[in-house]
PDB file of C-alpha atoms in Angstrom:
ATOM      1  CA  UNK A  25       0.043   0.022   0.293  1.00 81.00           C
ATOM      2  CA  UNK A  26       0.724   3.708  -0.114  1.00 83.00           C
ATOM      3  CA  UNK A  27       3.068   4.760   2.508  1.00 88.00           C
ATOM      4  CA  UNK A  28       1.952   7.295   5.068  1.00 92.00           C
ATOM      5  CA  UNK A  29       3.895   9.336   7.782  1.00 92.00           C
ATOM      6  CA  UNK A  30       3.324  11.504  10.388  1.00 93.00           C
ATOM      7  CA  UNK A  31       5.641  13.054  13.094  1.00 92.00           C
ATOM      8  CA  UNK A  32       7.236  16.296  14.272  1.00 92.00           C
ATOM      9  CA  UNK A  33       9.662  16.370  10.694  1.00 92.00           C
ATOM     10  CA  UNK A  34       6.462  16.392   8.719  1.00 91.00           C
ATOM     11  CA  UNK A  35       5.866  19.562   7.188  1.00 90.00           C
ATOM     12  CA  UNK A  36       2.194  21.073   7.722  1.00 88.00           C
ATOM     13  CA  UNK A  37       1.214  21.538   4.157  1.00 87.00           C
ATOM     14  CA  UNK A  38       2.089  23.317   0.865  1.00 89.00           C
ATOM     15  CA  UNK A  39       1.848  27.048   0.687  1.00 89.00           C
ATOM     16  CA  UNK A  40      -1.578  28.314  -0.637  1.00 88.00           C
ATOM     17  CA  UNK A  41      -2.898  25.134  -1.450  1.00 87.00           C
ATOM     18  CA  UNK A  42      -5.801  23.419  -0.033  1.00 87.00           C
ATOM     19  CA  UNK A  43      -3.736  20.158   0.831  1.00 83.00           C
ATOM     20  CA  UNK A  44      -6.976  17.956   1.062  1.00 81.00           C
ATOM     21  CA  UNK A  45      -5.448  15.029  -1.085  1.00 84.00           C
ATOM     22  CA  UNK A  46      -2.030  15.538   0.411  1.00 89.00           C
ATOM     23  CA  UNK A  47      -2.957  14.636   3.780  1.00 90.00           C
ATOM     24  CA  UNK A  48      -5.159  11.398   5.247  1.00 89.00           C
ATOM     25  CA  UNK A  49      -8.290  11.819   7.156  1.00 88.00           C
ATOM     26  CA  UNK A  50      -6.406  11.270  10.564  1.00 90.00           C
ATOM     27  CA  UNK A  51      -3.207  13.987   9.527  1.00 88.00           C
ATOM     28  CA  UNK A  52      -0.754  11.563   7.800  1.00 91.00           C
ATOM     29  CA  UNK A  53       1.353  12.540   4.890  1.00 91.00           C
ATOM     30  CA  UNK A  54       0.646  10.601   1.865  1.00 87.00           C
ATOM     31  CA  UNK A  55       4.081  10.061   0.031  1.00 86.00           C
ATOM     32  CA  UNK A  56       3.192   8.618  -3.304  1.00 80.00           C
ATOM     33  CA  UNK A  57       5.510   5.739  -2.694  1.00 81.00           C
ATOM     34  CA  UNK A  58       3.986   2.104  -2.575  1.00 77.00           C
ATOM     35  CA  UNK A  59       5.663   0.033  -0.242  1.00 84.00           C
ATOM     36  CA  UNK A  60       5.614  -3.986   0.689  1.00 83.00           C
ATOM     37  CA  UNK A  61       6.391  -4.729   4.110  1.00 89.00           C
ATOM     38  CA  UNK A  62       8.938  -7.881   3.803  1.00 88.00           C
ATOM     39  CA  UNK A  63      12.011  -9.263   5.691  1.00 88.00           C
ATOM     40  CA  UNK A  64      12.209 -11.523   8.550  1.00 91.00           C
ATOM     41  CA  UNK A  65       9.113 -10.983  10.687  1.00 92.00           C
ATOM     42  CA  UNK A  66       8.160  -8.093   8.867  1.00 91.00           C
ATOM     43  CA  UNK A  67      10.072  -5.693   9.905  1.00 91.00           C
ATOM     44  CA  UNK A  68      11.120  -3.744   6.663  1.00 91.00           C
ATOM     45  CA  UNK A  69       9.539  -1.333   3.782  1.00 87.00           C
ATOM     46  CA  UNK A  70      10.238  -1.973   0.422  1.00 84.00           C
ATOM     47  CA  UNK A  71       9.480   0.816  -2.071  1.00 81.00           C
ATOM     48  CA  UNK A  72       8.288  -0.973  -5.031  1.00 73.00           C
ATOM     49  CA  UNK A  73       7.048   2.044  -7.331  1.00 68.00           C
ATOM     50  CA  UNK A  74       4.799   5.061  -7.241  1.00 73.00           C
ATOM     51  CA  UNK A  75       1.166   4.976  -6.347  1.00 70.00           C
ATOM     52  CA  UNK A  76       0.087   6.789  -9.807  1.00 72.00           C
ATOM     53  CA  UNK A  77       1.650   4.322 -11.796  1.00 77.00           C
ATOM     54  CA  UNK A  78      -0.403   1.235 -10.207  1.00 83.00           C
ATOM     55  CA  UNK A  79      -2.281  -0.536 -12.744  1.00 89.00           C
ATOM     56  CA  UNK A  80      -5.597  -1.293 -11.633  1.00 88.00           C
ATOM     57  CA  UNK A  81      -6.514  -4.644 -13.286  1.00 91.00           C
ATOM     58  CA  UNK A  82     -10.138  -5.435 -12.552  1.00 91.00           C
ATOM     59  CA  UNK A  83      -9.686  -4.533  -8.975  1.00 87.00           C
ATOM     60  CA  UNK A  84      -5.914  -6.179  -8.776  1.00 88.00           C
ATOM     61  CA  UNK A  85      -3.280  -3.366  -8.401  1.00 84.00           C
ATOM     62  CA  UNK A  86      -0.289  -3.976 -10.200  1.00 88.00           C
ATOM     63  CA  UNK A  87       3.335  -2.620  -9.748  1.00 84.00           C
ATOM     64  CA  UNK A  88       4.626  -1.766 -13.448  1.00 90.00           C
ATOM     65  CA  UNK A  89       8.296  -1.533 -11.689  1.00 85.00           C
ATOM     66  CA  UNK A  90       8.213  -5.400 -11.450  1.00 86.00           C
ATOM     67  CA  UNK A  91       7.572  -6.466 -14.690  1.00 93.00           C
ATOM     68  CA  UNK A  92       9.901  -3.488 -16.075  1.00 92.00           C
ATOM     69  CA  UNK A  93      13.110  -4.993 -14.226  1.00 90.00           C
ATOM     70  CA  UNK A  94      12.447  -8.034 -15.666  1.00 94.00           C
ATOM     71  CA  UNK A  95      12.054  -7.130 -19.349  1.00 94.00           C
ATOM     72  CA  UNK A  96      14.857  -4.505 -19.519  1.00 87.00           C
ATOM     73  CA  UNK A  97      18.156  -6.364 -21.237  1.00 84.00           C
ATOM     74  CA  UNK A  98      16.141  -9.022 -22.188  1.00 90.00           C
ATOM     75  CA  UNK A  99      14.548 -10.615 -25.335  1.00 92.00           C
ATOM     76  CA  UNK A 100      17.106  -8.300 -27.550  1.00 93.00           C
ATOM     77  CA  UNK A 101      15.533  -5.172 -26.016  1.00 95.00           C
ATOM     78  CA  UNK A 102      17.250  -1.642 -25.460  1.00 95.00           C
ATOM     79  CA  UNK A 103      14.124  -0.669 -23.398  1.00 95.00           C
ATOM     80  CA  UNK A 104      10.922  -1.630 -21.840  1.00 96.00           C
ATOM     81  CA  UNK A 105       8.251  -0.239 -19.916  1.00 96.00           C
ATOM     82  CA  UNK A 106       4.664  -1.191 -19.216  1.00 96.00           C
ATOM     83  CA  UNK A 107       1.798   0.694 -18.557  1.00 95.00           C
ATOM     84  CA  UNK A 108      -2.067   0.699 -18.408  1.00 94.00           C
ATOM     85  CA  UNK A 109      -4.577   0.919 -20.901  1.00 95.00           C
ATOM     86  CA  UNK A 110      -8.168   1.528 -20.986  1.00 93.00           C
ATOM     87  CA  UNK A 111     -10.246  -1.558 -21.057  1.00 93.00           C
ATOM     88  CA  UNK A 112     -14.245  -1.812 -20.904  1.00 93.00           C
ATOM     89  CA  UNK A 113     -14.577  -4.796 -18.622  1.00 94.00           C
ATOM     90  CA  UNK A 114     -11.520  -4.786 -16.302  1.00 94.00           C
ATOM     91  CA  UNK A 115     -10.730  -1.152 -16.246  1.00 93.00           C
ATOM     92  CA  UNK A 116      -7.292  -1.457 -17.138  1.00 94.00           C
ATOM     93  CA  UNK A 117      -5.115  -4.026 -18.892  1.00 96.00           C
ATOM     94  CA  UNK A 118      -1.158  -4.176 -19.095  1.00 97.00           C
ATOM     95  CA  UNK A 119       0.650  -3.276 -22.042  1.00 97.00           C
ATOM     96  CA  UNK A 120       4.445  -3.934 -22.824  1.00 97.00           C
ATOM     97  CA  UNK A 121       6.105  -1.167 -24.391  1.00 97.00           C
ATOM     98  CA  UNK A 122       9.478  -2.266 -25.865  1.00 97.00           C
ATOM     99  CA  UNK A 123      12.413  -0.785 -27.720  1.00 97.00           C
ATOM    100  CA  UNK A 124      14.545  -3.610 -29.826  1.00 96.00           C
ATOM    101  CA  UNK A 125      18.049  -3.463 -29.809  1.00 95.00           C
ATOM    102  CA  UNK A 126      19.465  -1.776 -33.193  1.00 92.00           C
ATOM    103  CA  UNK A 127      19.312  -4.494 -35.931  1.00 90.00           C
ATOM    104  CA  UNK A 128      17.279  -6.671 -33.771  1.00 91.00           C
ATOM    105  CA  UNK A 129      13.475  -8.230 -34.109  1.00 94.00           C
ATOM    106  CA  UNK A 130      11.067  -7.038 -31.467  1.00 95.00           C
ATOM    107  CA  UNK A 131       9.746  -9.818 -29.777  1.00 96.00           C
ATOM    108  CA  UNK A 132       6.238 -11.106 -30.144  1.00 97.00           C
ATOM    109  CA  UNK A 133       3.446 -10.743 -27.110  1.00 98.00           C
ATOM    110  CA  UNK A 134       3.719 -14.626 -26.713  1.00 97.00           C
ATOM    111  CA  UNK A 135       7.287 -14.309 -26.283  1.00 97.00           C
ATOM    112  CA  UNK A 136       6.784 -11.247 -23.973  1.00 97.00           C
ATOM    113  CA  UNK A 137       4.520 -13.331 -21.942  1.00 98.00           C
ATOM    114  CA  UNK A 138       6.688 -16.679 -21.921  1.00 97.00           C
ATOM    115  CA  UNK A 139       9.647 -15.230 -20.887  1.00 97.00           C
ATOM    116  CA  UNK A 140       7.962 -12.938 -17.747  1.00 97.00           C
ATOM    117  CA  UNK A 141       6.331 -16.560 -16.792  1.00 97.00           C
ATOM    118  CA  UNK A 142       9.483 -18.182 -16.689  1.00 96.00           C
ATOM    119  CA  UNK A 143      10.809 -15.611 -14.116  1.00 95.00           C
ATOM    120  CA  UNK A 144       7.960 -16.408 -12.277  1.00 95.00           C
ATOM    121  CA  UNK A 145       5.308 -13.749 -12.788  1.00 95.00           C
ATOM    122  CA  UNK A 146       1.716 -14.666 -12.087  1.00 94.00           C
ATOM    123  CA  UNK A 147      -0.385 -14.943 -15.110  1.00 95.00           C
ATOM    124  CA  UNK A 148      -2.927 -12.284 -14.032  1.00 94.00           C
ATOM    125  CA  UNK A 149      -0.009  -9.972 -14.264  1.00 95.00           C
ATOM    126  CA  UNK A 150       1.171 -10.864 -17.782  1.00 97.00           C
ATOM    127  CA  UNK A 151       0.717  -8.224 -20.339  1.00 97.00           C
ATOM    128  CA  UNK A 152      -2.439  -8.446 -23.059  1.00 97.00           C
ATOM    129  CA  UNK A 153      -0.801  -6.268 -25.505  1.00 97.00           C
ATOM    130  CA  UNK A 154       2.624  -5.505 -27.104  1.00 98.00           C
ATOM    131  CA  UNK A 155       3.900  -2.025 -28.632  1.00 98.00           C
ATOM    132  CA  UNK A 156       7.141  -1.462 -30.265  1.00 97.00           C
ATOM    133  CA  UNK A 157       8.276   2.078 -29.986  1.00 97.00           C
ATOM    134  CA  UNK A 158      11.787   4.012 -31.431  1.00 96.00           C
ATOM    135  CA  UNK A 159      12.077   5.039 -27.819  1.00 96.00           C
ATOM    136  CA  UNK A 160      10.306   5.263 -24.668  1.00 96.00           C
ATOM    137  CA  UNK A 161       9.070   8.943 -23.491  1.00 96.00           C
ATOM    138  CA  UNK A 162      11.636  10.342 -20.451  1.00 94.00           C
ATOM    139  CA  UNK A 163      11.839  13.094 -18.399  1.00 91.00           C
ATOM    140  CA  UNK A 164      15.049  15.058 -17.984  1.00 89.00           C
ATOM    141  CA  UNK A 165      16.301  12.621 -15.340  1.00 86.00           C
ATOM    142  CA  UNK A 166      15.811   9.929 -17.346  1.00 89.00           C
ATOM    143  CA  UNK A 167      12.819   8.133 -15.911  1.00 87.00           C
ATOM    144  CA  UNK A 168       9.988   6.801 -18.048  1.00 91.00           C
ATOM    145  CA  UNK A 169       6.833   9.035 -18.073  1.00 91.00           C
ATOM    146  CA  UNK A 170       4.223   6.331 -18.106  1.00 89.00           C
ATOM    147  CA  UNK A 171       1.271   8.892 -18.409  1.00 88.00           C
ATOM    148  CA  UNK A 172       2.761   9.918 -21.677  1.00 93.00           C
ATOM    149  CA  UNK A 173       3.565   6.487 -22.797  1.00 95.00           C
ATOM    150  CA  UNK A 174      -0.499   5.312 -21.661  1.00 93.00           C
ATOM    151  CA  UNK A 175      -1.267   8.210 -24.308  1.00 94.00           C
ATOM    152  CA  UNK A 176       0.669   7.183 -26.809  1.00 96.00           C
ATOM    153  CA  UNK A 177      -0.698   3.316 -26.563  1.00 96.00           C
ATOM    154  CA  UNK A 178      -4.090   4.666 -26.566  1.00 94.00           C
ATOM    155  CA  UNK A 179      -3.643   6.667 -29.299  1.00 95.00           C
ATOM    156  CA  UNK A 180      -2.520   3.624 -31.401  1.00 93.00           C
ATOM    157  CA  UNK A 181      -5.919   2.244 -30.546  1.00 82.00           C
TER     158      UNK A 181
END
C-alpha cells in the first residue's frame, strides 16, 4: 500500500494549497510511494513504485516496475516499460512497450509472456498487448513518463 508518515519533522502542508489530497483524514502525509512489508518478521518496508503508476486490472493493483525490471535487457530489448491502457471490462489492462536493440527483431507478445512466466510472474500480471517504439518517453532525469506512454499506447488504438 501507500506509505503514509507523520511526526514532528513532517511539514504542515503546501503554501496556498488546499492540501486535501496531501494528507489522510487522520493527518498522515501521503508520500505517493507504494511499499510492501518484507523481511524476517515483516520488519522492513521496500519501496516498489509510485501509487500513480499502479495498474488497476479488474480491482487487482499491479506495480509496473516489477515487470519493467524483468523485461529490460532481455529478449533483445534496449528499453522496456509496461503501462496501463483502458479496458471496458477490467478498467485497465497491461501493455508491454518495448524498444528493440538496433537491428534486432522485436519480440512477439507470446514471447514476452513466456519470458515473464519463466521468471515466476503470475498469469494475471502478464501483458495483454505489445507495442513497439523507437524510444520510450523520458523526463530530463531519464525516468519513463508512464502517463505519456499510456497516451501514446491509447492513440494507437
